[in-house]
Coordinates of C-alpha atoms in Angstrom, one line a residue:
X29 CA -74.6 49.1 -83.4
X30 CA -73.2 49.3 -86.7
X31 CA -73.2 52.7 -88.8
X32 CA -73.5 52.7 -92.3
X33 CA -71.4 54.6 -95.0
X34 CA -71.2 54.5 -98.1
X35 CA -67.8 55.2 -99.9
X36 CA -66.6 56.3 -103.2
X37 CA -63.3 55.2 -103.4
X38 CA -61.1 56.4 -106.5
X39 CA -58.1 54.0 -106.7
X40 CA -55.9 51.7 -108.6
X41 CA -54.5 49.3 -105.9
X42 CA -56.7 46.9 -104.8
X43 CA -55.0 46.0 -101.4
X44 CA -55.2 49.7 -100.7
X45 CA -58.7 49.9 -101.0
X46 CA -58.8 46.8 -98.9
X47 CA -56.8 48.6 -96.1
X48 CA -58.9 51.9 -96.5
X49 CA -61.9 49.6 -95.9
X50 CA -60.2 47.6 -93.1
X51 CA -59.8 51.0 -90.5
X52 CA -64.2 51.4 -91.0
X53 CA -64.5 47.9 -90.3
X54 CA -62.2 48.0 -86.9
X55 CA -65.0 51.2 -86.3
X56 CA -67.5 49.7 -86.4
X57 CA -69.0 50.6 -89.6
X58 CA -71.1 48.7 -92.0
X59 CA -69.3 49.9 -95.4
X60 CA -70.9 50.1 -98.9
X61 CA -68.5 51.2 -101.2
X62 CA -67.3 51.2 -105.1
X63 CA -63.5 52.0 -106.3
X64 CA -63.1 53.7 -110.0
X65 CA -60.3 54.0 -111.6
X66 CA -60.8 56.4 -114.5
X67 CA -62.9 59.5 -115.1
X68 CA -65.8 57.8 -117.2
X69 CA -66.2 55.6 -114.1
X70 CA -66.5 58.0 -111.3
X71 CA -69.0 60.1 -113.5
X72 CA -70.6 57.3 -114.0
X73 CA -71.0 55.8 -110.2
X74 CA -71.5 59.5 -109.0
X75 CA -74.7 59.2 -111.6
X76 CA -75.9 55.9 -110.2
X77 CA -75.9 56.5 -106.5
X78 CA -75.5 58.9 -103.8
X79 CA -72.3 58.7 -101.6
X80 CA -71.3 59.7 -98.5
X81 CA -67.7 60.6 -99.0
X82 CA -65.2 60.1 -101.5
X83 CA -61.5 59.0 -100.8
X84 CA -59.6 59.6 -103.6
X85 CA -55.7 58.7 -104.2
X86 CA -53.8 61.4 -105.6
X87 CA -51.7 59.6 -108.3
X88 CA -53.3 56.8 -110.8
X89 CA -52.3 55.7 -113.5
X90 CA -55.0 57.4 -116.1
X91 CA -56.4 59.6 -113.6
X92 CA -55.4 61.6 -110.4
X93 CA -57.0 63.6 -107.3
X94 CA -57.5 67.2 -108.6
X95 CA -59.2 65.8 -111.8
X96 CA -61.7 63.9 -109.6
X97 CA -62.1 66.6 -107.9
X98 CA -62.8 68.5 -110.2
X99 CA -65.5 66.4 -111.4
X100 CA -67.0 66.2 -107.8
X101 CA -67.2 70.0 -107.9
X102 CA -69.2 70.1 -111.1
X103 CA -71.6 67.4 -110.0
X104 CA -72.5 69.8 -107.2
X105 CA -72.0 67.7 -104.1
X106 CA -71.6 68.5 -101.1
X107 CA -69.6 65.5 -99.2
X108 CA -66.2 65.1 -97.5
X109 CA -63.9 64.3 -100.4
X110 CA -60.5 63.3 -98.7
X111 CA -56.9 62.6 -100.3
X112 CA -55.0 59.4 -99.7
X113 CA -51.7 59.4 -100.8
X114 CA -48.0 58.3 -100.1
X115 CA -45.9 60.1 -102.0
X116 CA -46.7 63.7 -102.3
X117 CA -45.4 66.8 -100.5
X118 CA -46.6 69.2 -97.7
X119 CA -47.1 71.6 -100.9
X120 CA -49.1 69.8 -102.9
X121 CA -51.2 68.3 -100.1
X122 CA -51.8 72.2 -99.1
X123 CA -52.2 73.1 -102.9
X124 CA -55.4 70.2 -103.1
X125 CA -56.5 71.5 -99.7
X126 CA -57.1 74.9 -101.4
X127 CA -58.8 74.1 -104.4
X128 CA -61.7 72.2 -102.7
X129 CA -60.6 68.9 -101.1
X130 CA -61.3 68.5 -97.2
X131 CA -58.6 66.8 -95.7
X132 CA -55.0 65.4 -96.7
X133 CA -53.8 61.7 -95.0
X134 CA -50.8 59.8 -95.9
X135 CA -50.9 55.9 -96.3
X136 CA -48.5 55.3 -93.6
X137 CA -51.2 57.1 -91.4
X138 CA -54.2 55.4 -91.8
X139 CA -55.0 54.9 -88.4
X140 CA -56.1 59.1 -88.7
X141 CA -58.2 58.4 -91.7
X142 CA -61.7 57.4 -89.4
X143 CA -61.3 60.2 -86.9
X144 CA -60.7 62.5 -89.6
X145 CA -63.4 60.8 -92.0
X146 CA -65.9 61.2 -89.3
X147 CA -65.4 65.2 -88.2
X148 CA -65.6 65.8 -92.1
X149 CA -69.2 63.8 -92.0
X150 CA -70.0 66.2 -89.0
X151 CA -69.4 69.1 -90.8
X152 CA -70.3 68.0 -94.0
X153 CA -73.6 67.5 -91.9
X154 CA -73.6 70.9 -90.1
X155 CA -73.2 72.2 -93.7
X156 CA -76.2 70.6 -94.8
X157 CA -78.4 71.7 -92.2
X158 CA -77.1 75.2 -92.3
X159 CA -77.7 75.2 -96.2
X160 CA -81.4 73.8 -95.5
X161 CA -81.8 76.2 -93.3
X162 CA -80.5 79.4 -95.4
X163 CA -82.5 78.0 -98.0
X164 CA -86.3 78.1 -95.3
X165 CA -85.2 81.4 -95.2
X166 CA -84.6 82.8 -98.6
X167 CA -87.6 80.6 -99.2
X168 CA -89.9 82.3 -96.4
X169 CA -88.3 85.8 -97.3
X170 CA -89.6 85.2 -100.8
X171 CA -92.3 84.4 -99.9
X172 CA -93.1 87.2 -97.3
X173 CA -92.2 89.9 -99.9
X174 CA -94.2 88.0 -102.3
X175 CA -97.3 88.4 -100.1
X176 CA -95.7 91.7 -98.9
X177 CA -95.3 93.3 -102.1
X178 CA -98.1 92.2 -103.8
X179 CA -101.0 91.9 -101.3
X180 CA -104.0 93.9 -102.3
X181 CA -104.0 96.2 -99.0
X182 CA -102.2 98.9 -98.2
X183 CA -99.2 97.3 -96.4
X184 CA -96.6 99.8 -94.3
X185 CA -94.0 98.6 -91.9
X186 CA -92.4 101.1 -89.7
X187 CA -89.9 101.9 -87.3
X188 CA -91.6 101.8 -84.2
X189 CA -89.3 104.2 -82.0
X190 CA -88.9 106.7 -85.1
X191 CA -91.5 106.2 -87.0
X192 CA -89.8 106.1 -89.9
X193 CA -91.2 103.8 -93.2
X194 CA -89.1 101.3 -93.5
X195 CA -91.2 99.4 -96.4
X196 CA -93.9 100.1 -98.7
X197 CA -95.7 97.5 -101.0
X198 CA -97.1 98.5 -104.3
X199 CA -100.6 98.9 -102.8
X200 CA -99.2 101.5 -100.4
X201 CA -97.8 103.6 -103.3
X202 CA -100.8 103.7 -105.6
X203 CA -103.2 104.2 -102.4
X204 CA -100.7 107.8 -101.3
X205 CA -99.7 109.1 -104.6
X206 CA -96.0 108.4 -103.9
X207 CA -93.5 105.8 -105.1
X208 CA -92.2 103.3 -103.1
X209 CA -88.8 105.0 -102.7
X210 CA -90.2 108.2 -101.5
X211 CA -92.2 106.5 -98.8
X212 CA -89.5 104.7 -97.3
X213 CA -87.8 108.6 -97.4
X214 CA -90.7 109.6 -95.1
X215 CA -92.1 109.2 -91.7
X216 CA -95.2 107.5 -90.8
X217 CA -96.0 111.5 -89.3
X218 CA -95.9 113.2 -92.4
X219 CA -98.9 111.0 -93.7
X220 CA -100.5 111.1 -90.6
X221 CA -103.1 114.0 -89.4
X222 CA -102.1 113.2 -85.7
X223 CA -99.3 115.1 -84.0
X224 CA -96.2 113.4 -83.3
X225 CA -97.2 113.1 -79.5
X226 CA -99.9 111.1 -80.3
X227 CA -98.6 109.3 -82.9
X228 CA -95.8 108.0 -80.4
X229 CA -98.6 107.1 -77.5
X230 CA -100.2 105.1 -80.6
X231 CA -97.7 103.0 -81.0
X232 CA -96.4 102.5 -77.5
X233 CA -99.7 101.1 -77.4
X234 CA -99.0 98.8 -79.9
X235 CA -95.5 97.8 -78.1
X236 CA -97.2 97.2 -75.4
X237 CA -99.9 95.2 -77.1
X238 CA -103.0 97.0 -75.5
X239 CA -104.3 97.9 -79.0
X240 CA -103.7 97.2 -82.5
X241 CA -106.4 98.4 -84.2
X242 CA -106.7 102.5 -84.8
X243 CA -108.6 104.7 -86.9
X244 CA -106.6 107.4 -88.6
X245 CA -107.1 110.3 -91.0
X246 CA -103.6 109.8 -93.7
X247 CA -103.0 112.4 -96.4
X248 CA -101.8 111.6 -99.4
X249 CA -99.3 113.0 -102.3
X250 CA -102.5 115.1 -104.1
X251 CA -103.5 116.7 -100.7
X252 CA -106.6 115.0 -100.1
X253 CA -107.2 113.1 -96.7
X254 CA -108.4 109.7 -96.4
X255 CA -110.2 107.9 -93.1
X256 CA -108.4 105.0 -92.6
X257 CA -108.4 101.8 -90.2
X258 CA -104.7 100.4 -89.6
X259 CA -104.2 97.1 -87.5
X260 CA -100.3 96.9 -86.1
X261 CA -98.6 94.1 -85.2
X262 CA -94.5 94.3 -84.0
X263 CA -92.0 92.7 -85.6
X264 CA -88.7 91.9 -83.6
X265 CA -85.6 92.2 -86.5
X266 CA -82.1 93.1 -85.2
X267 CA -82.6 94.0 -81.9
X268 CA -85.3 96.8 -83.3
X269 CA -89.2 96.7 -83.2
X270 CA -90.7 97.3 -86.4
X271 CA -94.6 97.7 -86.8
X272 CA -96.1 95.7 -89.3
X273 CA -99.1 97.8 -90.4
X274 CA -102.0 97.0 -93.1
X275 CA -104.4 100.0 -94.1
X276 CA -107.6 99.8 -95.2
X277 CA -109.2 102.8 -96.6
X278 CA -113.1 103.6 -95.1
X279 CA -113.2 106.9 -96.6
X280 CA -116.5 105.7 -98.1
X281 CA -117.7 103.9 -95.1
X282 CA -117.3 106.8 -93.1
X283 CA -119.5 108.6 -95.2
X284 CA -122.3 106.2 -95.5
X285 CA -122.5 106.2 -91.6
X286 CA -122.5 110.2 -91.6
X287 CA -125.3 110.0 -94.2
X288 CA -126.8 108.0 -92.3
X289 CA -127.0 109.0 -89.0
X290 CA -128.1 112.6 -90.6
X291 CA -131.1 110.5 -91.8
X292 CA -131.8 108.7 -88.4
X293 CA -131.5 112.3 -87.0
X294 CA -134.2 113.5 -89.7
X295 CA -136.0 111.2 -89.1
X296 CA -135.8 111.6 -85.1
X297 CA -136.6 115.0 -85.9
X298 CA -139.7 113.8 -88.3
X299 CA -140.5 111.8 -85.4
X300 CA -140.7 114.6 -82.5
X301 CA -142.7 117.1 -85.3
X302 CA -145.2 114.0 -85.6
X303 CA -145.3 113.6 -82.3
X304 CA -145.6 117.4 -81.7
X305 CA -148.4 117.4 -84.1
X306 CA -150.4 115.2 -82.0
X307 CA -150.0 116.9 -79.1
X308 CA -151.1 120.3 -80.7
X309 CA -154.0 118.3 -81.9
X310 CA -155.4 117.1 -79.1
X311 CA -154.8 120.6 -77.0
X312 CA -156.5 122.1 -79.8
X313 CA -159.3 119.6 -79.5
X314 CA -159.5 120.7 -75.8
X315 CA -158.9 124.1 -76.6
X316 CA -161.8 124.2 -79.1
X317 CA -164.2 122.4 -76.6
X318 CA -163.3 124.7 -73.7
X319 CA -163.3 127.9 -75.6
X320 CA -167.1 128.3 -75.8
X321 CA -167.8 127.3 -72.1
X322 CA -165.4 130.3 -71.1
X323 CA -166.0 132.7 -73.6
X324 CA -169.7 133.0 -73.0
X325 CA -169.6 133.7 -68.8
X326 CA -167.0 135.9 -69.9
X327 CA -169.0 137.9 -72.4
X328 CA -171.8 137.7 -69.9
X329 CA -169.4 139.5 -67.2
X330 CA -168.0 141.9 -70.0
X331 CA -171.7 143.1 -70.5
X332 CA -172.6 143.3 -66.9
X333 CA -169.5 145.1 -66.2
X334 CA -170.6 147.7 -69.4
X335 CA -174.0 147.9 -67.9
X336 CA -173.1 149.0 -64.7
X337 CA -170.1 151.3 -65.6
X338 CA -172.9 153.0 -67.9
X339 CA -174.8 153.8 -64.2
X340 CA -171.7 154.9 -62.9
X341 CA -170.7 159.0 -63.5
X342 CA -167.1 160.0 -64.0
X343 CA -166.0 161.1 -59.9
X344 CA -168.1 157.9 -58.8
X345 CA -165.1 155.6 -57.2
X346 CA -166.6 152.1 -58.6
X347 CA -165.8 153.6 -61.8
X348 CA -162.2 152.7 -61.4
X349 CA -163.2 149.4 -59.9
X350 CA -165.4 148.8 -63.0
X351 CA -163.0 149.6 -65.8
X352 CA -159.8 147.5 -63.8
X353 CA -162.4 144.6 -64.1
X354 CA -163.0 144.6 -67.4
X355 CA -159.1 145.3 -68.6
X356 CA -158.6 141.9 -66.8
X357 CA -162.2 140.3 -68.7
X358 CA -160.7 141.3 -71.9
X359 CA -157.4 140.2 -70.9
X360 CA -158.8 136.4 -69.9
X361 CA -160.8 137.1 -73.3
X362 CA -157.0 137.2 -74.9
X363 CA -155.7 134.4 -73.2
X364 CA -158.2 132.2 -74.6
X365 CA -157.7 133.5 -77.8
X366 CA -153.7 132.7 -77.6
X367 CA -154.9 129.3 -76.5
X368 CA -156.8 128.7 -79.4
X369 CA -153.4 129.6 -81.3
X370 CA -152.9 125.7 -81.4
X371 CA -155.6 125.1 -83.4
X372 CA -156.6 127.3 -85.7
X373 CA -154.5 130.1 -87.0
X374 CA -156.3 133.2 -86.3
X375 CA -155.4 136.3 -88.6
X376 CA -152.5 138.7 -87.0
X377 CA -152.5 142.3 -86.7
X378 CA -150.2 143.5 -88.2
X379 CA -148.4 146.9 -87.2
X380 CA -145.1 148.6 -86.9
X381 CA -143.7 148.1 -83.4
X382 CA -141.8 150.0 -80.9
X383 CA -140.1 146.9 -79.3
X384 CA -139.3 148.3 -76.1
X385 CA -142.2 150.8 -75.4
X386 CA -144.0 147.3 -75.8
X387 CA -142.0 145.8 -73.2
X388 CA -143.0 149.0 -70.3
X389 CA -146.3 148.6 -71.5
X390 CA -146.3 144.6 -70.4
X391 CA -144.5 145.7 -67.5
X392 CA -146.8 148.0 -66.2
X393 CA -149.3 145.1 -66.1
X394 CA -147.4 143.3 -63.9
X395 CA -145.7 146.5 -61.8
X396 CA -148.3 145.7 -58.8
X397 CA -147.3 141.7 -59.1
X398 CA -143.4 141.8 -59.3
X399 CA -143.5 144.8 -56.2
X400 CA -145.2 142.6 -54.3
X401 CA -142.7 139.4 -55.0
X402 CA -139.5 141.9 -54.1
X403 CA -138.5 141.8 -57.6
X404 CA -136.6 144.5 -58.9
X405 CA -136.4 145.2 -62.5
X406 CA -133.3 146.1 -64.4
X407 CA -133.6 147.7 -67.7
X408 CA -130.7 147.7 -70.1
X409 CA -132.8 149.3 -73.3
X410 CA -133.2 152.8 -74.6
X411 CA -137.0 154.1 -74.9
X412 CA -136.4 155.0 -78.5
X413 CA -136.0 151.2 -79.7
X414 CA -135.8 149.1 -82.5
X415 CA -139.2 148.8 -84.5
X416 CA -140.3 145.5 -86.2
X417 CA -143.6 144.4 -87.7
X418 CA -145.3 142.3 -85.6
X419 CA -148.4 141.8 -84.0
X420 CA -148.8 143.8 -80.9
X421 CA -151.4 141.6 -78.8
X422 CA -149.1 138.5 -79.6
X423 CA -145.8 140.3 -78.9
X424 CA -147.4 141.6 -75.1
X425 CA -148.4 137.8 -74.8
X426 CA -145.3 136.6 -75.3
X427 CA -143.7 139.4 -72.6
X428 CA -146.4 138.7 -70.0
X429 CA -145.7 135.1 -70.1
X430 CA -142.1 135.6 -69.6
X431 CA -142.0 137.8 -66.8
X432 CA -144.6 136.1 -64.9
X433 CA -142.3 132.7 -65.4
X434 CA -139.7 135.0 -64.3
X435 CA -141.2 135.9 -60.9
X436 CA -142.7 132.4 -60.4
X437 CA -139.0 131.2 -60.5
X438 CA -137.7 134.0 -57.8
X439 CA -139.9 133.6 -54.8
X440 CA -138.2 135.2 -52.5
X441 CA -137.0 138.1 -54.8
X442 CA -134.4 138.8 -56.7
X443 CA -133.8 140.7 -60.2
X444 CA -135.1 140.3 -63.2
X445 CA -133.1 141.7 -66.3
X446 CA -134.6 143.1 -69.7
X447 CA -131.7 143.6 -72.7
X448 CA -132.5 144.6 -76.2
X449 CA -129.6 144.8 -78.3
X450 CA -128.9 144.9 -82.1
X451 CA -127.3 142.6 -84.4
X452 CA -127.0 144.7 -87.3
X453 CA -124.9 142.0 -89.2
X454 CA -127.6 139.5 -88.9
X455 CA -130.2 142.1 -89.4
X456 CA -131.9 141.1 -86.1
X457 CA -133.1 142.2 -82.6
X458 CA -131.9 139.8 -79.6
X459 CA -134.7 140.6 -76.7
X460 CA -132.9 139.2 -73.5
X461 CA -135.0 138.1 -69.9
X462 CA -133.0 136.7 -67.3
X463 CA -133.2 136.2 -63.9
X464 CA -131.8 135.2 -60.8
X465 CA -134.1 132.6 -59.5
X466 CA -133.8 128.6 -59.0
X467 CA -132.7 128.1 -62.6
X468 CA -133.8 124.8 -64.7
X469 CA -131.9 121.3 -64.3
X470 CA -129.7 120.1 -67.5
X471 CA -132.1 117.0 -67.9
X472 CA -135.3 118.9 -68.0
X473 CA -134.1 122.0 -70.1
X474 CA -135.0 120.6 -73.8
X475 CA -138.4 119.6 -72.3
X476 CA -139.7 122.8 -71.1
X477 CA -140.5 124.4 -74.2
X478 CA -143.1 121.1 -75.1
X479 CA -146.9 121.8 -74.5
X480 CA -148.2 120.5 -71.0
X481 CA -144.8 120.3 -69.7
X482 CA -144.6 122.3 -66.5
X483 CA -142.1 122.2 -62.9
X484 CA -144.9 124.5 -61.0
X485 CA -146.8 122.4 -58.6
X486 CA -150.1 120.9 -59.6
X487 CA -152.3 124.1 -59.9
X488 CA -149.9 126.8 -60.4
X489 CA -149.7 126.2 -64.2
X490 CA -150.5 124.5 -67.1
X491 CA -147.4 123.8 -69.5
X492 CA -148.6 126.1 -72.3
X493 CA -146.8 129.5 -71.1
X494 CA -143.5 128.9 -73.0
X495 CA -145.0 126.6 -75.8
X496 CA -146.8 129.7 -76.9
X497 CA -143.6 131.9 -76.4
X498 CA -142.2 129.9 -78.7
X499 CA -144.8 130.2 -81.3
X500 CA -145.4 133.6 -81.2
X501 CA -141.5 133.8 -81.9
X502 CA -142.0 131.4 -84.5
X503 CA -144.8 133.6 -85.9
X504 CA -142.6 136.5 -86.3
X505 CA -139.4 135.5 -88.0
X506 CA -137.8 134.7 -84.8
X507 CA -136.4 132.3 -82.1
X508 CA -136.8 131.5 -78.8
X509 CA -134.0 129.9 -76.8
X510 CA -133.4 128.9 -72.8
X511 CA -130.6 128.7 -71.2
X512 CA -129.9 127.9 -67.4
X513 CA -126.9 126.7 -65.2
X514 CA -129.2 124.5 -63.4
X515 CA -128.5 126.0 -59.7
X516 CA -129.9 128.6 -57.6
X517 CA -129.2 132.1 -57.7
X518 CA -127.9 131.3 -61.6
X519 CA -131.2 131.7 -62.7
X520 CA -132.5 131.2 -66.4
X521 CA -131.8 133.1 -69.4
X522 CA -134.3 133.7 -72.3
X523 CA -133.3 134.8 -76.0
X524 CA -135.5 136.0 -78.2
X525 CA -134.1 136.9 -81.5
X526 CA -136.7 139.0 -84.1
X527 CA -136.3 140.5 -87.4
X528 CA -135.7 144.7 -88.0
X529 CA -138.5 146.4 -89.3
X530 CA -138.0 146.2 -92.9
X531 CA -140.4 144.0 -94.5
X532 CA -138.6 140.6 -94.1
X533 CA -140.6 139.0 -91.8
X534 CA -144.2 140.7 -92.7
X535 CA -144.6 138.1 -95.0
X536 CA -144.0 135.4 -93.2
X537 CA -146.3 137.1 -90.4
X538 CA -149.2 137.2 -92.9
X539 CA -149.2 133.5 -94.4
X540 CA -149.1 132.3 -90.7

């Protein structure tokens, strides 16, 4: 199979030329050629076509080998250009070698000229493809710092085992505050809120390609701090990982999703007040239809019980019978009253109270109960205690209830705690009960404080005990909070936090 070549052949001789051209024949090769003598001509024929090689003689009449190759240089090829000569020295043949020609071959040796012709076409050709490909990559290097340097996003890449910034892009300096130069003086830590453990577990992450995507807090050159999502890639360049990273600020983002969810938890909250509403509605419906059918047996009983302690003389033993039964008519009497709490507001009576002569006073109510239950009582109060304004029927409500949960939960005895400290700096009272019964479970605890929710078996109670605690707390200023580890012998803790007696929650009290 023939090869072809085409030749530019600057000489003067035509049975030269005809003897250059024999030796590519005898190869084998299919030769299109041209021979110039002069300068206009070469210029000329190197205009008109493109060569594969020239072979130029050194001496011609009007023209010679370093002025045609001087020419060839100018027109910017890049193709063997090969000296034929039979006169010249070893020193001028080196001297033309230096200044740009490719190879050197006498006249006599022409049987050289193919085997030399054809490893200058090799790496004439291994100079072209090396060239084409220097030039892909000055072209793609352009064109990544193009996209690199002017892309709208924040664009950082890093060195991945020391975190250092390698590059910034002009995005990346406006975002921090600091020029380009000064980032690539810092480390990706010093922007970074993380510590430098965990920014190194990030990006071994990244090396290992389990994650690319993180969310970051960066600071920038002003001080402020910005939330920021940064996706990672690695970039392999000299036996070194670099991190390729873009940043996207969600500063604002993160924001809108706090504001947000703060409204879906007002709203949740709206929600559980509705739905808290309600239910006080409809137990006040009950209570208002129940109240009458109990108050009036119970007025009936308070006037028997009058009757016949009227009939009864001072040493007569009934007496005492007579007047214990109608502490506990008036008591039930109260209880209904507390009930109908829910749904009308009935008006408080207001007094100056001695918090923890209150709390005896409950106490002694349920003395006979809590003896009987093997509960023994620890008090952790001076006599002389705090006074607040409150109402004192509400107040010994909310005690009652309280202790009585307190020895429903210890049924086989135990102790039940009673602490009333100051918290002068918050100006309040903080009335503790705790005992050491069966505690509450985590997953019930918010629920117990909600009307009609109750863990006493089917009889025993009716889910209103703490409800009301809580709004007679509520009533006064104050708080009520539970706590509870959940397991037996922990045993549940109850906070109730009031206002000192100075007027700042009588107020409140009275527009109740």
């Amino acid at each position: 199979m023939c090869k072809s070549l085409s030749i530019l052949i600057i000489e003067d001789s035509e049975s030269d030329m005809e003897l250059i051209i024999r030796q590519f024949q005898k190869a084998n090769y299919d030769i299109t050629y041209e021979r110039v003598e002069t300068a206009e001509q070469m210029r000329a024929a190197v205009e008109k076509l493109s060569w594969d090689l020239v072979i130029a003689d050194y001496t011609l009449p009007e023209f010679n080998a370093p002025s045609a190759l001087a020419i060839f240089k100018k027109s910017g090829l890049d193709i063997p250009f090969v000296v034929v000569s039979g006169a010249i020295g070893e020193e001028t043949a080196i001297e033309i070698m230096k200044t740009g020609a490719h190879d050197y071959i006498m006249k006599g040796n022409l049987s050289r000229l193919v085997p030399a012709i054809e490893r200058e076409l090799k790496e004439a050709e291994s100079r072209v493809q090396r060239k084409r490909a220097e030039e892909a990559l000055r072209e793609s290097e352009t064109l990544f710092r193009k996209l690199f340097e002017d892309h709208a996003a924040v664009k950082l890449i890093l060195d991945q085992d020391t975190g250092n910034i390698i590059d910034a892009n002009k995005a990346a300096a406006v975002f921090y505050g600091w020029s380009r130069e000064q980032l690539k003086q810092m480390k990706i830590q010093e922007i970074n809120t993380l510590s430098p453990e965990e920014v190194k577990e990030e990006m071994e992450e990244v090396r290992a390609q389990k994650r690319i995507h993180f969310e970051f807090r960066h600071r920038r050159a002003d001080g402020s701090v910005r939330d920021v999502d940064v996706f990672s890639s690695t970039i392999e360049a000299n036996k070194r990982t670099r991190l390729h990273s873009i940043v996207y600020d969600i500063t604002d983002r993160k924001r809108a999703e706090a504001a947000l969810q703060a409204s879906s938890d007002e709203v949740k909250t709206m929600s559980q007040q509705l739905w808290q509403a309600a239910k006080l509605a409809t137990m006040g419906e009950l209570a208002s239809s129940i109240a009458h059918e109990l108050n009036n047996p119970l007025a009936t009983i308070s006037l028997r019980v009058e009757s016949l302690t009227a009939q009864t003389t001072g040493d007569d033993p009934r007496r005492r019978e007579l007047e214990i039964i109608g502490q506990e008519v008036e008591r039930m009497g109260n209880l209904v009253s507390n009930l109908l709490q829910f749904s009308r507001r009935s008006q408080p009576q207001i007094s100056t109270v001695n918090v923890c002569d209150e709390i005896e006073k409950t106490l002694e109510l349920v003395h006979y109960h809590l003896r009987k239950h093997n509960i023994a009582v620890a008090r952790e109060f001076k006599p002389e205690g705090p006074l607040i304004h409150a109402d004192r029927q509400q107040l010994r409500q909310l005690f009652l209830n309280l202790f009585t949960n307190a020895s429903d939960a210890m049924p086989e005895g135990g102790t039940l705690t009673i602490r009333v400290t100051k918290r002068p700096e918050e100006k309040q009272i903080c009335i503790e009960i705790a005992d050491t019964g069966v505690g509450i479970p985590p997953e019930i605890l918010p629920k117990v404080l909600e009307p009609f929710y109750t863990t006493k078996p089917e009889g025993k109670g009716t889910g209103l005990g703490l409800a009301i605690c809580r709004r007679i707390a509520q009533a006064h200023n104050g708080t009520l909070n539970i706590t509870s580890d959940g397991g037996p012998g922990n045993g549940t803790r109850v906070c109730i936090t009031l206002p000192f007696s100075n007027g700042s929650n009588s107020a409140c009290i009275r527009d109740e």
